């Protein structure tokens, strides 16, 4: 049975690249009728950020990437948190020492930097050649600090077939004897990923391309322990542009940032799926369930993909359009709450006006800011070439429009039209002047009477009077 895993380190927010890895691992397992596992890789204690694990659980849950096994849901291959597995790694490291595939190393930081300064590009196997097992064990028993290193053959090549990149072959001479167990007794990623992927029965390892070239070293560990190697699927990075990777530093590479900007989770997941994969029929809008059907490695790209926020906005707008009025309103409420000037307004009605104009929910600020800016608007806005209107005409019309609003607010549209007919104006002229006079903006999320309904009679009158005074 296919078993894949997502193995994040809890170092902060879940960035887009990580979420994509999780998504592909999830899709690959689901498509094959297999299992998807969450494992927390927290052995780098200094990089662990409090709260990051909970954020991972929450994001996976919210986005629908339901894992079959994981720290908070259990499973028969647990524990699923690496710091809780410390003893397991030590046990296998000792086996590797037994077989000569690993050794104790006591080199000090000074010695390491010294050989580095003298031109060494990798560790020189000093302790392998100079410290016997017995001596090493004595020194350890006496309390000396040590690490355990992988003993990589000095000659030969090692290769494997990546399911995206094809054959990867390296000379052993180019590989360093990496540390497997650190002096604090915790494993490095280099060791823990192998032990865990094996013990958790992972059949397909899906992860970032930065691990493509260290995978030969991991394979040597599988071989040394007599374990079957998994299949590998490495993924190219997501780029900000042709040169730069999307990075946490830019502050817009995280799932949470996009949610805060008003993107919908389904649209985020959908867009992220397209960053490095496309289905055979090249369709772009897909639900998670559809992706589970369509996912296939043939569609996974060998080249990096560029994150295009404009495209993501477009995709998001399709999801926004699909929302019911009720859903739109409920989703918009916390965004409305950010704008004081919307207090007391009929937000349900406002939502019906904004729905078709919203690509992402943070647009609601831009789309409504005219409401707050009204008092400072520029009367030159009355000027309109198409309708041949200007502020002189507005000054003439406004007293009549005020009267109409007072007496016929319930029937405003028809009254404005018949006023235009009676006074010999074009309908568009009256509606333009009326709309500018109550909104102070040429672009509003609705026509004159919709804006009037939004403000209500009292506020409309206040605005009309105020405009008249400006002229
Ligand atoms: N903990 C590693 C990371 O966050 C996982 C790499 C892997 O999936 O093997 O990059």
Short mmCIF file of N, CA, C and O in Angstrom, two decimals, residues 302-380:
data_model
loop_
_atom_site.label_atom_id
_atom_site.label_comp_id
_atom_site.label_asym_id
_atom_site.label_seq_id
_atom_site.Cartn_x
_atom_site.Cartn_y
_atom_site.Cartn_z
N UNK A 302 9.36 19.57 -13.98
CA UNK A 302 10.79 19.47 -13.65
C UNK A 302 11.39 20.85 -13.46
O UNK A 302 12.54 20.98 -13.06
N UNK A 303 10.63 21.88 -13.83
CA UNK A 303 11.21 23.21 -13.66
C UNK A 303 10.46 23.98 -12.57
O UNK A 303 9.34 23.64 -12.21
N UNK A 304 11.12 25.01 -12.08
CA UNK A 304 10.54 25.79 -10.99
C UNK A 304 9.30 26.54 -11.47
O UNK A 304 9.18 26.86 -12.65
N UNK A 305 8.39 26.81 -10.58
CA UNK A 305 7.21 27.58 -10.99
C UNK A 305 7.24 28.95 -10.34
O UNK A 305 7.82 29.13 -9.26
N UNK A 306 6.63 29.88 -11.01
CA UNK A 306 6.64 31.26 -10.51
C UNK A 306 5.29 31.58 -9.91
O UNK A 306 4.25 31.33 -10.51
N UNK A 307 5.35 32.07 -8.70
CA UNK A 307 4.13 32.42 -7.98
C UNK A 307 3.55 33.70 -8.58
O UNK A 307 4.23 34.71 -8.67
N UNK A 308 2.29 33.62 -9.00
CA UNK A 308 1.68 34.74 -9.69
C UNK A 308 0.42 35.14 -8.92
O UNK A 308 -0.63 34.52 -9.04
N UNK A 309 0.57 36.20 -8.13
CA UNK A 309 -0.54 36.56 -7.26
C UNK A 309 -1.77 37.02 -8.05
O UNK A 309 -2.90 36.83 -7.61
N UNK A 310 -1.53 37.58 -9.22
CA UNK A 310 -2.67 38.03 -10.05
C UNK A 310 -3.51 36.83 -10.46
O UNK A 310 -4.74 36.87 -10.45
N UNK A 311 -2.82 35.77 -10.81
CA UNK A 311 -3.56 34.57 -11.20
C UNK A 311 -4.30 33.95 -10.01
O UNK A 311 -5.42 33.47 -10.13
N UNK A 312 -3.65 34.03 -8.87
CA UNK A 312 -4.29 33.49 -7.67
C UNK A 312 -5.54 34.31 -7.32
O UNK A 312 -6.56 33.77 -6.90
N UNK A 313 -5.45 35.61 -7.54
CA UNK A 313 -6.63 36.48 -7.32
C UNK A 313 -7.75 36.08 -8.25
O UNK A 313 -8.92 36.01 -7.86
N UNK A 314 -7.39 35.85 -9.50
CA UNK A 314 -8.41 35.46 -10.48
C UNK A 314 -9.09 34.15 -10.05
O UNK A 314 -10.31 34.05 -10.04
N UNK A 315 -8.27 33.19 -9.65
CA UNK A 315 -8.82 31.90 -9.24
C UNK A 315 -9.71 32.10 -8.00
O UNK A 315 -10.80 31.55 -7.90
N UNK A 316 -9.23 32.95 -7.10
CA UNK A 316 -10.02 33.22 -5.90
C UNK A 316 -11.37 33.83 -6.24
O UNK A 316 -12.39 33.49 -5.66
N UNK A 317 -11.36 34.72 -7.24
CA UNK A 317 -12.62 35.39 -7.60
C UNK A 317 -13.65 34.37 -8.09
O UNK A 317 -14.84 34.54 -7.87
N UNK A 318 -13.19 33.31 -8.70
CA UNK A 318 -14.13 32.27 -9.15
C UNK A 318 -14.79 31.60 -7.94
O UNK A 318 -15.98 31.29 -7.96
N UNK A 319 -14.00 31.41 -6.91
CA UNK A 319 -14.56 30.79 -5.69
C UNK A 319 -15.49 31.77 -4.98
O UNK A 319 -16.51 31.38 -4.42
N UNK A 320 -15.13 33.05 -5.00
CA UNK A 320 -15.97 34.05 -4.35
C UNK A 320 -17.33 34.09 -5.05
O UNK A 320 -18.38 34.14 -4.40
N UNK A 321 -17.30 34.05 -6.36
CA UNK A 321 -18.57 34.10 -7.12
C UNK A 321 -19.48 32.93 -6.78
O UNK A 321 -20.69 33.06 -6.79
N UNK A 322 -18.88 31.82 -6.47
CA UNK A 322 -19.68 30.62 -6.16
C UNK A 322 -20.31 30.68 -4.77
O UNK A 322 -21.15 29.85 -4.45
N UNK A 323 -19.89 31.63 -3.95
CA UNK A 323 -20.45 31.68 -2.59
C UNK A 323 -21.89 32.14 -2.65
O UNK A 323 -22.26 32.94 -3.52
N UNK A 324 -22.70 31.67 -1.71
CA UNK A 324 -24.06 32.19 -1.62
C UNK A 324 -23.97 33.58 -0.99
O UNK A 324 -22.93 33.94 -0.41
N UNK A 325 -25.05 34.37 -1.07
CA UNK A 325 -25.06 35.70 -0.45
C UNK A 325 -24.73 35.59 1.03
O UNK A 325 -23.99 36.39 1.58
N UNK A 326 -25.32 34.58 1.64
CA UNK A 326 -25.15 34.37 3.08
C UNK A 326 -23.66 34.07 3.39
O UNK A 326 -23.08 34.64 4.32
N UNK A 327 -23.07 33.19 2.62
CA UNK A 327 -21.66 32.84 2.84
C UNK A 327 -20.76 34.05 2.64
O UNK A 327 -19.84 34.30 3.40
N UNK A 328 -21.06 34.80 1.58
CA UNK A 328 -20.25 35.98 1.30
C UNK A 328 -20.32 36.95 2.49
O UNK A 328 -19.30 37.44 2.98
N UNK A 329 -21.53 37.19 2.93
CA UNK A 329 -21.75 38.13 4.03
C UNK A 329 -21.00 37.68 5.29
O UNK A 329 -20.28 38.45 5.92
N UNK A 330 -21.16 36.42 5.62
CA UNK A 330 -20.51 35.91 6.83
C UNK A 330 -18.99 35.99 6.74
O UNK A 330 -18.31 36.33 7.70
N UNK A 331 -18.47 35.68 5.56
CA UNK A 331 -17.02 35.72 5.39
C UNK A 331 -16.52 37.16 5.43
O UNK A 331 -15.41 37.45 5.90
N UNK A 332 -17.36 38.07 4.90
CA UNK A 332 -16.94 39.47 4.81
C UNK A 332 -16.96 40.18 6.17
O UNK A 332 -16.20 41.14 6.37
N UNK A 333 -17.79 39.70 7.10
CA UNK A 333 -17.97 40.43 8.36
C UNK A 333 -16.67 40.84 9.07
O UNK A 333 -16.51 42.02 9.39
N UNK A 334 -15.73 39.91 9.29
CA UNK A 334 -14.50 40.35 9.96
C UNK A 334 -13.70 41.36 9.15
O UNK A 334 -12.95 42.16 9.71
N UNK A 335 -13.86 41.36 7.85
CA UNK A 335 -13.16 42.36 7.03
C UNK A 335 -13.86 43.72 7.18
O UNK A 335 -13.21 44.74 7.36
N UNK A 336 -15.19 43.70 7.15
CA UNK A 336 -15.94 44.95 7.37
C UNK A 336 -15.55 45.57 8.73
O UNK A 336 -15.44 46.78 8.87
N UNK A 337 -15.37 44.67 9.71
CA UNK A 337 -15.10 45.16 11.07
C UNK A 337 -13.81 45.98 11.14
O UNK A 337 -13.60 46.74 12.08
N UNK A 338 -12.95 45.85 10.12
CA UNK A 338 -11.71 46.63 10.12
C UNK A 338 -11.94 48.09 9.74
O UNK A 338 -11.05 48.91 9.85
N UNK A 339 -13.14 48.39 9.23
CA UNK A 339 -13.39 49.76 8.74
C UNK A 339 -14.47 50.42 9.57
O UNK A 339 -15.64 50.06 9.51
N UNK A 340 -14.07 51.39 10.35
CA UNK A 340 -14.98 52.06 11.27
C UNK A 340 -16.14 52.71 10.55
O UNK A 340 -17.27 52.75 11.04
N UNK A 341 -15.84 53.25 9.36
CA UNK A 341 -16.89 53.98 8.64
C UNK A 341 -18.05 53.10 8.19
O UNK A 341 -19.07 53.59 7.74
N UNK A 342 -17.89 51.78 8.32
CA UNK A 342 -18.99 50.90 7.92
C UNK A 342 -19.94 50.60 9.09
O UNK A 342 -20.99 50.01 8.89
N UNK A 343 -19.54 51.07 10.28
CA UNK A 343 -20.38 50.82 11.45
C UNK A 343 -21.79 51.36 11.23
O UNK A 343 -21.97 52.47 10.76
N UNK A 344 -22.77 50.53 11.56
CA UNK A 344 -24.16 50.99 11.47
C UNK A 344 -24.76 50.88 10.08
O UNK A 344 -25.93 51.18 9.88
N UNK A 345 -23.97 50.50 9.11
CA UNK A 345 -24.54 50.39 7.75
C UNK A 345 -25.21 49.04 7.57
O UNK A 345 -24.96 48.09 8.31
N UNK A 346 -26.04 48.96 6.56
CA UNK A 346 -26.71 47.70 6.26
C UNK A 346 -25.72 46.81 5.50
O UNK A 346 -25.62 46.84 4.27
N UNK A 347 -24.99 46.03 6.26
CA UNK A 347 -23.90 45.26 5.65
C UNK A 347 -24.40 44.11 4.78
O UNK A 347 -23.71 43.67 3.86
N UNK A 348 -25.58 43.66 5.08
CA UNK A 348 -26.15 42.59 4.24
C UNK A 348 -26.38 43.15 2.84
O UNK A 348 -26.04 42.53 1.82
N UNK A 349 -26.97 44.33 2.80
CA UNK A 349 -27.23 44.95 1.50
C UNK A 349 -25.91 45.31 0.81
O UNK A 349 -25.72 45.04 -0.39
N UNK A 350 -24.99 45.85 1.57
CA UNK A 350 -23.68 46.20 1.02
C UNK A 350 -23.04 44.96 0.38
O UNK A 350 -22.47 45.02 -0.71
N UNK A 351 -23.20 43.81 1.05
CA UNK A 351 -22.62 42.57 0.53
C UNK A 351 -23.19 42.22 -0.83
O UNK A 351 -22.46 41.77 -1.72
N UNK A 352 -24.49 42.44 -1.01
CA UNK A 352 -25.07 42.08 -2.32
C UNK A 352 -24.46 42.96 -3.41
O UNK A 352 -24.31 42.53 -4.54
N UNK A 353 -24.09 44.19 -3.04
CA UNK A 353 -23.48 45.07 -4.05
C UNK A 353 -22.02 44.71 -4.33
O UNK A 353 -21.54 44.85 -5.45
N UNK A 354 -21.34 44.24 -3.30
CA UNK A 354 -19.89 44.01 -3.44
C UNK A 354 -19.54 42.62 -3.96
O UNK A 354 -18.45 42.41 -4.49
N UNK A 355 -20.45 41.70 -3.79
CA UNK A 355 -20.15 40.30 -4.09
C UNK A 355 -19.49 40.10 -5.46
O UNK A 355 -18.39 39.55 -5.57
N UNK A 356 -20.14 40.58 -6.51
CA UNK A 356 -19.61 40.31 -7.85
C UNK A 356 -18.35 41.12 -8.14
O UNK A 356 -17.66 40.89 -9.12
N UNK A 357 -18.05 42.09 -7.28
CA UNK A 357 -16.88 42.95 -7.54
C UNK A 357 -15.66 42.54 -6.72
O UNK A 357 -14.61 43.17 -6.79
N UNK A 358 -15.81 41.53 -5.90
CA UNK A 358 -14.73 41.15 -4.98
C UNK A 358 -13.91 40.00 -5.54
O UNK A 358 -14.44 38.95 -5.84
N UNK A 359 -12.62 40.23 -5.66
CA UNK A 359 -11.72 39.13 -6.05
C UNK A 359 -11.17 38.46 -4.80
O UNK A 359 -11.17 37.24 -4.69
N UNK A 360 -10.68 39.27 -3.88
CA UNK A 360 -10.26 38.76 -2.57
C UNK A 360 -10.87 39.69 -1.53
O UNK A 360 -11.16 40.85 -1.83
N UNK A 361 -11.05 39.19 -0.30
CA UNK A 361 -11.84 39.96 0.66
C UNK A 361 -11.16 41.24 1.13
O UNK A 361 -11.83 42.16 1.59
N UNK A 362 -9.85 41.32 0.99
CA UNK A 362 -9.22 42.58 1.37
C UNK A 362 -9.56 43.68 0.37
O UNK A 362 -9.35 44.85 0.64
N UNK A 363 -10.15 43.33 -0.77
CA UNK A 363 -10.63 44.36 -1.70
C UNK A 363 -11.74 45.20 -1.07
O UNK A 363 -12.03 46.30 -1.53
N UNK A 364 -12.39 44.66 -0.05
CA UNK A 364 -13.54 45.35 0.52
C UNK A 364 -13.17 46.74 1.02
O UNK A 364 -14.00 47.65 0.99
N UNK A 365 -11.93 46.89 1.46
CA UNK A 365 -11.48 48.21 1.90
C UNK A 365 -11.48 49.20 0.75
O UNK A 365 -12.10 50.26 0.82
N UNK A 366 -10.82 48.83 -0.33
CA UNK A 366 -10.75 49.70 -1.52
C UNK A 366 -12.14 49.98 -2.08
O UNK A 366 -12.45 51.08 -2.50
N UNK A 367 -12.96 48.94 -2.10
CA UNK A 367 -14.28 49.07 -2.72
C UNK A 367 -15.22 49.97 -1.91
O UNK A 367 -16.21 50.46 -2.44
N UNK A 368 -14.92 50.15 -0.63
CA UNK A 368 -15.84 50.94 0.20
C UNK A 368 -15.23 52.24 0.69
O UNK A 368 -15.92 53.02 1.34
N UNK A 369 -13.98 52.49 0.37
CA UNK A 369 -13.33 53.66 1.00
C UNK A 369 -13.99 54.97 0.61
O UNK A 369 -13.94 55.94 1.34
N UNK A 370 -14.69 54.97 -0.51
CA UNK A 370 -15.37 56.21 -0.93
C UNK A 370 -16.38 56.66 0.14
O UNK A 370 -16.66 57.84 0.27
N UNK A 371 -16.89 55.70 0.90
CA UNK A 371 -17.89 56.03 1.92
C UNK A 371 -17.28 56.97 2.96
O UNK A 371 -17.89 57.94 3.39
N UNK A 372 -16.03 56.68 3.31
CA UNK A 372 -15.36 57.49 4.33
C UNK A 372 -14.82 58.78 3.76
O UNK A 372 -14.76 59.80 4.44
N UNK A 373 -14.45 58.74 2.49
CA UNK A 373 -13.77 59.90 1.90
C UNK A 373 -14.73 60.99 1.44
O UNK A 373 -14.31 62.00 0.90
N UNK A 374 -16.00 60.77 1.62
CA UNK A 374 -17.00 61.64 1.01
C UNK A 374 -16.77 63.13 1.25
O UNK A 374 -16.82 63.94 0.33
N UNK A 375 -16.50 63.49 2.50
CA UNK A 375 -16.47 64.92 2.82
C UNK A 375 -15.42 65.70 2.03
O UNK A 375 -15.52 66.90 1.88
N UNK A 376 -14.41 65.00 1.55
CA UNK A 376 -13.33 65.72 0.84
C UNK A 376 -13.41 65.61 -0.67
O UNK A 376 -12.44 65.90 -1.35
N UNK A 377 -14.52 65.16 -1.19
CA UNK A 377 -14.46 64.89 -2.63
C UNK A 377 -14.37 66.16 -3.46
O UNK A 377 -14.76 67.24 -3.03
N UNK A 378 -13.87 65.97 -4.66
CA UNK A 378 -13.57 67.07 -5.56
C UNK A 378 -14.78 67.30 -6.48
O UNK A 378 -15.18 66.40 -7.21
N UNK A 379 -15.32 68.50 -6.46
CA UNK A 379 -16.56 68.73 -7.23
C UNK A 379 -16.36 68.63 -8.74
O UNK A 379 -17.33 68.58 -9.49
N UNK A 380 -15.11 68.63 -9.16
CA UNK A 380 -14.88 68.47 -10.60
C UNK A 380 -15.40 67.11 -11.08
O UNK A 380 -15.54 66.88 -12.28
#
